[in-house]
GROMACS .gro file of C-alpha atoms in nm:
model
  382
    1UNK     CA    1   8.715  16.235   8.863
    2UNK     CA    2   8.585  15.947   8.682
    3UNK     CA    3   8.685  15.583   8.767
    4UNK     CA    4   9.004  15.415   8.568
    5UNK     CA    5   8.868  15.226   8.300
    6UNK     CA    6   9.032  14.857   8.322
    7UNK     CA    7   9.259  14.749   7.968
    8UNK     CA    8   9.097  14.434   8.033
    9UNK     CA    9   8.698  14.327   8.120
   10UNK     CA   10   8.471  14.521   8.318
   11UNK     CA   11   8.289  14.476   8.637
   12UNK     CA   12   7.941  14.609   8.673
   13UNK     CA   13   7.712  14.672   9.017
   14UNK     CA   14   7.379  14.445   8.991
   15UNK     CA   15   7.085  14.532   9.145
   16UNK     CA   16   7.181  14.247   9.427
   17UNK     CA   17   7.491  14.488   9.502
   18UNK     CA   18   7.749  14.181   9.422
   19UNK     CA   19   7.941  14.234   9.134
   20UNK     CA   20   7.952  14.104   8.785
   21UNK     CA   21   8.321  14.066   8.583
   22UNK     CA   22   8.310  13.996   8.181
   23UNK     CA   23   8.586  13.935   7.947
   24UNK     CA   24   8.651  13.879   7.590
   25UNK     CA   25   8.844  13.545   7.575
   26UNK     CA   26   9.137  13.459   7.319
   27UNK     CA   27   8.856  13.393   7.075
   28UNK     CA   28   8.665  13.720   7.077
   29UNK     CA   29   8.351  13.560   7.267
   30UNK     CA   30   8.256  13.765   7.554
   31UNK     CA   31   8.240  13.573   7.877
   32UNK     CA   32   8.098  13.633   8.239
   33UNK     CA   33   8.279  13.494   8.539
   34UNK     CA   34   8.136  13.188   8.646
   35UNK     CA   35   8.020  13.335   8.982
   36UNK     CA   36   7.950  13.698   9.084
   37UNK     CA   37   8.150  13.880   9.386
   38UNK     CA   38   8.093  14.030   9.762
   39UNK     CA   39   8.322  14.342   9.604
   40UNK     CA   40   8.481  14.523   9.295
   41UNK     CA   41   8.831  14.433   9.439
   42UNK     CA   42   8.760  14.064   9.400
   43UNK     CA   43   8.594  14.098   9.084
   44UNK     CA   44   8.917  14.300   8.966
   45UNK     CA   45   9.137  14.065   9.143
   46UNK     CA   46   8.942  13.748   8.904
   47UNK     CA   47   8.999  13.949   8.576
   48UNK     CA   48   9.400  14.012   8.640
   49UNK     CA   49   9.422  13.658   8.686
   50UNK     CA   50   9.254  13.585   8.366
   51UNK     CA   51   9.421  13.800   8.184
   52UNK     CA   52   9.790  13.661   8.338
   53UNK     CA   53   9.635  13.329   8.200
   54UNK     CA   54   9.555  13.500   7.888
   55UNK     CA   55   9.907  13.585   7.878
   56UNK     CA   56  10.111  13.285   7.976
   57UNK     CA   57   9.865  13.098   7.751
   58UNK     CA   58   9.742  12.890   7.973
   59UNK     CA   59   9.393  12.989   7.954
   60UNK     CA   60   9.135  12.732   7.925
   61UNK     CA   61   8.790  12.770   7.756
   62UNK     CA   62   8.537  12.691   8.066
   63UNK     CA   63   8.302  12.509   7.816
   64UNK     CA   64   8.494  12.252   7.703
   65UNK     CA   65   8.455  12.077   8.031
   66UNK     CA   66   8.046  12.125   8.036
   67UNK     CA   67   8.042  11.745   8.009
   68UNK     CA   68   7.824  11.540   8.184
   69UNK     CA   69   8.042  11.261   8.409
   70UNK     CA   70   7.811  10.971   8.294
   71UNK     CA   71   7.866  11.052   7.937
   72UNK     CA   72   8.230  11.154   7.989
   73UNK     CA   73   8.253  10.784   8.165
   74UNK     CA   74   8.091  10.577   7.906
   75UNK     CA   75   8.326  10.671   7.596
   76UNK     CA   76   8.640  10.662   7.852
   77UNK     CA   77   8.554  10.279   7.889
   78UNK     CA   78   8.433  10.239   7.497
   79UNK     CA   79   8.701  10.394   7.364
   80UNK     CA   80   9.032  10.240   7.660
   81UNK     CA   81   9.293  10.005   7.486
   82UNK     CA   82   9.346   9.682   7.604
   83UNK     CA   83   9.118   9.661   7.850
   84UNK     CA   84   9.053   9.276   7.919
   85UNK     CA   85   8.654   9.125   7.901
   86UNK     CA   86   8.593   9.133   8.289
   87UNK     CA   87   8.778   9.466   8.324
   88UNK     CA   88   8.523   9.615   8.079
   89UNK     CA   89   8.260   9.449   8.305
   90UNK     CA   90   8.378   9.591   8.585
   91UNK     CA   91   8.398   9.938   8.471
   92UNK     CA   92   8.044   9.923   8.325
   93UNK     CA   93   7.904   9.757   8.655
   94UNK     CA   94   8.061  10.008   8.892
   95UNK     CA   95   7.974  10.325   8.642
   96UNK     CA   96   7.591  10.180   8.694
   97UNK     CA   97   7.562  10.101   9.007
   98UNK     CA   98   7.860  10.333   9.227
   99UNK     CA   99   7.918  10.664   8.990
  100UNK     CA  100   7.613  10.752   8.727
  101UNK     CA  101   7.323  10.730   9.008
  102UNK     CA  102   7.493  11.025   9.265
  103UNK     CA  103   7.748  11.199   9.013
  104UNK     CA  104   7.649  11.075   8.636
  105UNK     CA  105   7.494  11.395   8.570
  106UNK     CA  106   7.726  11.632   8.688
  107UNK     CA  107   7.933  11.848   8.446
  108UNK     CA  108   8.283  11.766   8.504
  109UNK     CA  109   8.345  12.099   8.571
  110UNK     CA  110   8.110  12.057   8.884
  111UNK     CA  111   8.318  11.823   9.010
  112UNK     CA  112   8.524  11.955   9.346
  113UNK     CA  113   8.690  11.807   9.623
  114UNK     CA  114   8.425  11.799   9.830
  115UNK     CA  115   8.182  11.651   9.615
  116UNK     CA  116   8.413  11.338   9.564
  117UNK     CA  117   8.435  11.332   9.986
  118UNK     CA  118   8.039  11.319   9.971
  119UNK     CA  119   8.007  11.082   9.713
  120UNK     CA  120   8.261  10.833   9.874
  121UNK     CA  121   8.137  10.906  10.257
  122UNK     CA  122   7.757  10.811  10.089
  123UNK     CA  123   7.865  10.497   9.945
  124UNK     CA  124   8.015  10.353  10.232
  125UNK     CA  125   7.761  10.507  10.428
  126UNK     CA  126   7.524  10.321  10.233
  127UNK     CA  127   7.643   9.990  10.307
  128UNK     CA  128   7.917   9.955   9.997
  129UNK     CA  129   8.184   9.731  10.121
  130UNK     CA  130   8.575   9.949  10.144
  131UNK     CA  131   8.713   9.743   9.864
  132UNK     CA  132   8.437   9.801   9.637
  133UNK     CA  133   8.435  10.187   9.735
  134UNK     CA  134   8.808  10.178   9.666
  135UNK     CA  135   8.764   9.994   9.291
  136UNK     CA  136   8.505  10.294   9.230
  137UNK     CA  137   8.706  10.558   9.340
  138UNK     CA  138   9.044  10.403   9.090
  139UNK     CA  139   8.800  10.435   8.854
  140UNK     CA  140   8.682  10.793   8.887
  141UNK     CA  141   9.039  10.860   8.943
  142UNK     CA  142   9.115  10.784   8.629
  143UNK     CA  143   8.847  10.907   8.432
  144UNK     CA  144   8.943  11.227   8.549
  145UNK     CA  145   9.330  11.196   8.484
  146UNK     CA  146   9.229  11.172   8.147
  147UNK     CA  147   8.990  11.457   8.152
  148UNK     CA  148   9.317  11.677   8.303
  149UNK     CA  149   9.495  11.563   7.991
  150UNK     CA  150   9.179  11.659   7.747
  151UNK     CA  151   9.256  11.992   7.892
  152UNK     CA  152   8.858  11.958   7.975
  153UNK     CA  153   8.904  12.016   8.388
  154UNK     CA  154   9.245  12.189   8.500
  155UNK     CA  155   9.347  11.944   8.859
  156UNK     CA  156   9.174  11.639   8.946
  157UNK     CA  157   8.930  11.666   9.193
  158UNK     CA  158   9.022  11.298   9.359
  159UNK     CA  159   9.227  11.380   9.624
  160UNK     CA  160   9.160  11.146   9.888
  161UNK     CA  161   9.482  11.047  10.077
  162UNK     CA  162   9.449  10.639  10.028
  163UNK     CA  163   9.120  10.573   9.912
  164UNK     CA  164   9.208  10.387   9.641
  165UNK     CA  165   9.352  10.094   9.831
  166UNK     CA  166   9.221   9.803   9.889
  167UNK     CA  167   9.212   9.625  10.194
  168UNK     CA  168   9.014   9.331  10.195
  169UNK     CA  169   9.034   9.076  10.458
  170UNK     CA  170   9.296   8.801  10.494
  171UNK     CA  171   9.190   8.526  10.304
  172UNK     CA  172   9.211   8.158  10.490
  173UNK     CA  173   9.428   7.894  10.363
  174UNK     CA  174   9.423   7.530  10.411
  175UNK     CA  175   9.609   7.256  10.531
  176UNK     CA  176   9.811   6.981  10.304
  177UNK     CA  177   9.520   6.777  10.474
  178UNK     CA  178   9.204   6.972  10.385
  179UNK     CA  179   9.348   6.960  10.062
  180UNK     CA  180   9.319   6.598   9.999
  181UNK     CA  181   9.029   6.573  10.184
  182UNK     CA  182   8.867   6.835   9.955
  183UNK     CA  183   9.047   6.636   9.624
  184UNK     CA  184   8.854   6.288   9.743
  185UNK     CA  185   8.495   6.468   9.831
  186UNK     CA  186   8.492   6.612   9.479
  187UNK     CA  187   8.396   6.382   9.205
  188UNK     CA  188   8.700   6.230   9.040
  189UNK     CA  189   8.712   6.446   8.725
  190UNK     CA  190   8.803   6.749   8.963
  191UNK     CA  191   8.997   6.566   9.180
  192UNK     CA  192   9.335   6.718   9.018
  193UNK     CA  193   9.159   7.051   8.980
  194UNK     CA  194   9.199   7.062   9.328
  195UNK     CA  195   9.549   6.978   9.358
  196UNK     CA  196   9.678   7.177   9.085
  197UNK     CA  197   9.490   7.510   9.224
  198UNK     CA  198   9.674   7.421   9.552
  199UNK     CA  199  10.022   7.238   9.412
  200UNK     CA  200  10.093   7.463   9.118
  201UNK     CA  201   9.884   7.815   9.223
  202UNK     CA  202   9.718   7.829   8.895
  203UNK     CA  203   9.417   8.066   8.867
  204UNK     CA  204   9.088   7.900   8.772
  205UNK     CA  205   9.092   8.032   8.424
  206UNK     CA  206   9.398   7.902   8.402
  207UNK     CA  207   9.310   7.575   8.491
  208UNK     CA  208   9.013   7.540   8.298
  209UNK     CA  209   9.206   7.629   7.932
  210UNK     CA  210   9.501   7.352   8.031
  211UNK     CA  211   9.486   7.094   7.721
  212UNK     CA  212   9.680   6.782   7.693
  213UNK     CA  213  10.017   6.991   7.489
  214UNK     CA  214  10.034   7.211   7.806
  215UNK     CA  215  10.208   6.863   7.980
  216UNK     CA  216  10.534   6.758   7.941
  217UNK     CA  217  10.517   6.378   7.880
  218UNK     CA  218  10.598   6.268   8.249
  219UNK     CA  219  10.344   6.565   8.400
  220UNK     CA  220  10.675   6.696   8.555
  221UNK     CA  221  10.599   7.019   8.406
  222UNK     CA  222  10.269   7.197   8.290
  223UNK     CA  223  10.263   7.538   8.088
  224UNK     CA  224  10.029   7.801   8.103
  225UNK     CA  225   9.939   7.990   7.780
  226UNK     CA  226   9.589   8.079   7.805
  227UNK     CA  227   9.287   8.150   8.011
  228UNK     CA  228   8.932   8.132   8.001
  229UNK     CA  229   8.743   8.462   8.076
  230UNK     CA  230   8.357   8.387   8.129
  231UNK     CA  231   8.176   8.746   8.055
  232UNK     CA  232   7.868   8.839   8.298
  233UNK     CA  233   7.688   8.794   7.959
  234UNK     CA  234   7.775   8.414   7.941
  235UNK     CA  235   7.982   8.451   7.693
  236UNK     CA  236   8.305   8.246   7.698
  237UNK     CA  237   8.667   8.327   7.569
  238UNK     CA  238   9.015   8.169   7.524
  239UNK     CA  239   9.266   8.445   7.531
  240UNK     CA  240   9.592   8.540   7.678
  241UNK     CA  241   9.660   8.548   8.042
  242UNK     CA  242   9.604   8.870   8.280
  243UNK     CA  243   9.986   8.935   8.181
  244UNK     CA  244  10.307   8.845   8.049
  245UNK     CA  245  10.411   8.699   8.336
  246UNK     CA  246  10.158   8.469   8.315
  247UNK     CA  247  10.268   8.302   8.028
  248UNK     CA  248  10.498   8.083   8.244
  249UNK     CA  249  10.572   7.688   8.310
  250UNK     CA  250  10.516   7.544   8.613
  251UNK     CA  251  10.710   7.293   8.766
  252UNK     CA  252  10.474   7.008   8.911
  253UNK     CA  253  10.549   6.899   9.245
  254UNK     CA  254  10.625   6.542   9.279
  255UNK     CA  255  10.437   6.376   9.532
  256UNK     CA  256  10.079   6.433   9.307
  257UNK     CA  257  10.230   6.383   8.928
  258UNK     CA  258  10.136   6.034   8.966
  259UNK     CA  259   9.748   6.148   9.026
  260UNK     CA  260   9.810   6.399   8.710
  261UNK     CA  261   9.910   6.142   8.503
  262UNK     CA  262   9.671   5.906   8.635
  263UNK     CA  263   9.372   6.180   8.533
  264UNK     CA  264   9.521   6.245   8.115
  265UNK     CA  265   9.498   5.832   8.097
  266UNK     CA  266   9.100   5.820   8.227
  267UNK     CA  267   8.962   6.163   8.206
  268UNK     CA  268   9.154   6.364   7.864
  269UNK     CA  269   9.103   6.255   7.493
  270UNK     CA  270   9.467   6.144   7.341
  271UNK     CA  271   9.444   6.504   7.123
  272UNK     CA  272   9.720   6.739   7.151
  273UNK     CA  273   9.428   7.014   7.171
  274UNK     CA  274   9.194   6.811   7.425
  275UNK     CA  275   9.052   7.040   7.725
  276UNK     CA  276   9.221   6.885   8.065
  277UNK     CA  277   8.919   7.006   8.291
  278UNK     CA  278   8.604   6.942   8.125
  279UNK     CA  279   8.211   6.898   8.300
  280UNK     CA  280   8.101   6.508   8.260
  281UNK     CA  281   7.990   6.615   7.891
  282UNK     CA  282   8.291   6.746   7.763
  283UNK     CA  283   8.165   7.056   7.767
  284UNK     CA  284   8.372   7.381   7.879
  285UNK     CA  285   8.401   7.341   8.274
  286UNK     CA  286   8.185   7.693   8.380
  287UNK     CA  287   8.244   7.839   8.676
  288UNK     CA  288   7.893   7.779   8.791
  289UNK     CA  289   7.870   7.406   8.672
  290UNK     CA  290   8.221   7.343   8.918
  291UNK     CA  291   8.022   7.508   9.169
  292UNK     CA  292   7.715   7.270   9.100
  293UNK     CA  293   7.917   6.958   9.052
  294UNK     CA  294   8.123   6.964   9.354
  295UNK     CA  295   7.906   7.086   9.571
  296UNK     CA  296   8.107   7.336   9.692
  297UNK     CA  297   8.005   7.484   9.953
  298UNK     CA  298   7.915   7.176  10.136
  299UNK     CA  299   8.232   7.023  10.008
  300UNK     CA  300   8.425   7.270  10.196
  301UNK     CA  301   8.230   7.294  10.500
  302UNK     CA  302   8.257   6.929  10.538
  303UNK     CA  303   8.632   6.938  10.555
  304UNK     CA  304   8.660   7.241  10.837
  305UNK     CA  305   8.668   7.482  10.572
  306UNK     CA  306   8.335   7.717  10.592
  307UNK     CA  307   8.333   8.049  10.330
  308UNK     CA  308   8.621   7.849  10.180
  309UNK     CA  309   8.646   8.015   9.766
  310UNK     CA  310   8.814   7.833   9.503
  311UNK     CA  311   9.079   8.127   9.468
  312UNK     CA  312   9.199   8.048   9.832
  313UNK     CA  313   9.355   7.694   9.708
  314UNK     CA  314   9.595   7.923   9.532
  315UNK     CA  315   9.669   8.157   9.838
  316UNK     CA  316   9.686   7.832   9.972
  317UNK     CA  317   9.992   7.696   9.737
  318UNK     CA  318  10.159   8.004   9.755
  319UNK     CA  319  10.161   8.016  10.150
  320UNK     CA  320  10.304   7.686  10.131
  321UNK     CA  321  10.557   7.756   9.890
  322UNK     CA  322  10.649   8.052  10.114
  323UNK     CA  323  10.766   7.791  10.375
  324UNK     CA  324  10.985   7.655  10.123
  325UNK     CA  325  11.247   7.937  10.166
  326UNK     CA  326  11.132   8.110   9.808
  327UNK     CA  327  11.229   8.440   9.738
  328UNK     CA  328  10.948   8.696   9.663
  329UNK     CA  329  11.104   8.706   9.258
  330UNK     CA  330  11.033   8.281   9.277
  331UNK     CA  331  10.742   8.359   9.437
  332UNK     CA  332  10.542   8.575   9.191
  333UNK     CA  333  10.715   8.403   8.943
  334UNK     CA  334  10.533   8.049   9.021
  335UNK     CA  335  10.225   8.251   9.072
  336UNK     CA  336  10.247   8.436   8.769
  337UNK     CA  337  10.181   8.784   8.892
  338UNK     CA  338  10.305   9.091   8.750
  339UNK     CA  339  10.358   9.447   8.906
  340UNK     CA  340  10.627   9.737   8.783
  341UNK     CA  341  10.865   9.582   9.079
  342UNK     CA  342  10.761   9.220   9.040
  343UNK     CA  343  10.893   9.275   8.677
  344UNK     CA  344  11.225   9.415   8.758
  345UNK     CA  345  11.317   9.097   8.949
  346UNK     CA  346  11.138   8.768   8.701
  347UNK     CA  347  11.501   8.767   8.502
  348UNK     CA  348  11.647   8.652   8.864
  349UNK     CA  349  11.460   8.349   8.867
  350UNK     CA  350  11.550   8.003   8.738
  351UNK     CA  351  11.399   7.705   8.654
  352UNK     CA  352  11.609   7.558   8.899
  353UNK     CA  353  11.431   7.765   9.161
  354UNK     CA  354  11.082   7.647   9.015
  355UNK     CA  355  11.187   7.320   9.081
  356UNK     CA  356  11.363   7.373   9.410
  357UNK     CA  357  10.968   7.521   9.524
  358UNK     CA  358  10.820   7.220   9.360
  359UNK     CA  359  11.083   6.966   9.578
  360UNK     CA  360  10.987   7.137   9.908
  361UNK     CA  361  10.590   7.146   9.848
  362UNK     CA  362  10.617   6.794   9.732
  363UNK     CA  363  10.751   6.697  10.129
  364UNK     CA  364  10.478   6.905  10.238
  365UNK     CA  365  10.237   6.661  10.077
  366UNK     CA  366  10.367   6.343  10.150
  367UNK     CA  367  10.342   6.460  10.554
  368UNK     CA  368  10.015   6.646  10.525
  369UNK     CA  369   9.891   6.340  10.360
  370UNK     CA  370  10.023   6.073  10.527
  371UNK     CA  371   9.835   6.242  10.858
  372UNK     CA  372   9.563   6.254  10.669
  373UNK     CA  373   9.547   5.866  10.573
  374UNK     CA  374   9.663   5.825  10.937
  375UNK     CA  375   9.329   6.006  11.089
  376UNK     CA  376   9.072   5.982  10.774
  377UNK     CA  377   9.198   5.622  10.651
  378UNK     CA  378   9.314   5.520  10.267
  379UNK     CA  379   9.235   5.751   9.993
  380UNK     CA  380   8.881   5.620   9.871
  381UNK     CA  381   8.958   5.446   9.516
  382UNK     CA  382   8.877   5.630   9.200
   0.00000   0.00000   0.00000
């Protein structure tokens, strides 16, 4: 009795004696499996469940995802609204130096499980620090959530129970002291650089596009509308901050608006539009001339304060505004940080708040520095 002939596909012996299905898709183009198989039942078994996703149409065509990752990558970052400067660096640094060299040329298709677990257990393997790992991994993440909605791959193949986290090291934070300290090593241009960064938590971008306007007359306030983003180019840009709830104002804390006042009169051109933090030219302060003109890293050695970055004077203010009794919504409200909770609980905080943070951080500064006049002598005079 001859065999059943199947409604749908056929499976042929090869010479090999695995099996080979074929199918004529939605389209009319005749297709081979992607594989061949041990036996006729699993070839038969592959069909049925083709043709049930035939049926339901949910069928995919397998070419569509015969793209190349590195390609695949490159237009996902072209083509991504609203990605900032630096986030566009980012994504461009870690496709060229942590995807495209071990995956770039793999089809997305290609792309399992398993080979994510290899690429990830390389890198760190290799010497690639976890929180860099973990930024390269959000990012292949979510090139491939995107390829799932292209309809180009059908699950994404990044499955790796928290690899995406970061984890970096606690940061260290220094004392009311070291702060002053640190404010009188510096020359006297940056001197309230250094106090703001600590005092009010601003960012360094932040600091950097302050101009005169951004003060309220008696420095009792200062208001943050823009940023300075410095590409990896050179290239320099005024724009928005990180996020809407950066746009805030910040209440100064008492005990240094003297100093801030004391730097618009000698250091800041009487224009509305004048630059607040500016290198001894005028110029734009760069990240790398503050690095050159204070010395830095000697700067913060010499006050107890080794491996000491400019972005810890601001995990700095915000510890101390912790011990002020601050709720988390005050808290990331000062600091101007956003997140899907964080936003859920800014419309709980007051001014009066801002200024209740400022009051306590201002008694934090008259003690830290009157111990620090008391063991390191009188401010040196401007």
């Amino acid at each position: 009795m001859p065999p059943k002939k199947r409604r749908f596909g056929r499976v042929r012996k090869l010479p090999s004696g695995r099996f080979q299905a074929r199918y004529r898709d939605p389209n009319g183009t005749d297709r081979p499996a992607p594989h061949t198989f041990p036996t006729k039942t699993d070839a038969d078994r592959w069909l049925t469940a083709v043709e049930a996703d035939i049926l339901r149409g949910t069928w995919r065509n397998p070419d569509l995802g015969r793209v190349a990752l590195g390609d695949y990558l490159t237009e996902w970052i072209d083509h991504r609204p609203n990605l900032r400067p630096r986030t566009v660096d980012l994504y461009r640094w870690l496709r060229a130096k942590h995807i495209a060299p071990r995956l770039g040329a793999r089809l997305l298709t290609d792309l399992t499980p398993g080979v994510v677990r290899a690429w990830r257990a390389d890198l760190l393997a290799d010497g690639v620090s976890t929180t860099m790992t973990a930024k390269a991994y959000r990012l292949l993440r979510a090139v491939l959530n995107t390829a799932v909605d292209d309809e180009l791959i059908r699950r994404n193949p990044c499955r790796i129970q928290g690899a995406g986290i970061e984890r970096p090291t606690e940061r260290p934070t220094a004392t009311v002291a070291q702060v002053f300290q640190l404010a009188d090593i510096v020359p006297g241009r940056l001197r309230v650089l250094i106090l703001l960064a600590a005092f009010a938590s601003l960012r360094y971008g932040e600091l950097v596009a302050l101009r005169r306007r951004d003060f309220d007359p008696r420095c009792r306030t200062l208001t943050v509308r823009a940023t300075l983003v410095e590409r990896q180019d050179g290239t320099l840009t005024f724009g928005p901050p990180k996020t809407d709830a950066g746009l805030r104002t910040v209440t100064i804390p008492a005990a240094i608006r003297r100093e801030v006042r004391i730097h618009l009169n000698d250091f800041v051109d009487e224009d509305q539009d004048a630059l607040v933090f500016t290198g001894a030219t005028g110029a734009v302060l760069r990240r790398s001339n503050f690095q050159r003109t204070s010395n830095w890293r000697m700067s913060v050695a010499a006050v107890g304060l080794p491996g000491f970055h400019f972005h810890d004077l601001r995990h700095t203010g915000n510890t101390l505004a912790s011990r002020t009794g601050a709720s988390l919504a005050d808290l990331m409200a000062r600091m101007g940080h956003a997140s899907t909770r964080a936003a859920l609980i800014y419309q709980h905080t007051t001014k009066e708040r801002d200024e209740h943070i400022a009051s306590g951080l201002s008694e934090q500064i008259k003690k830290g520095r009157d111990r620090a006049r008391s063991g390191h002598g009188q401010h040196k005079e401007r």
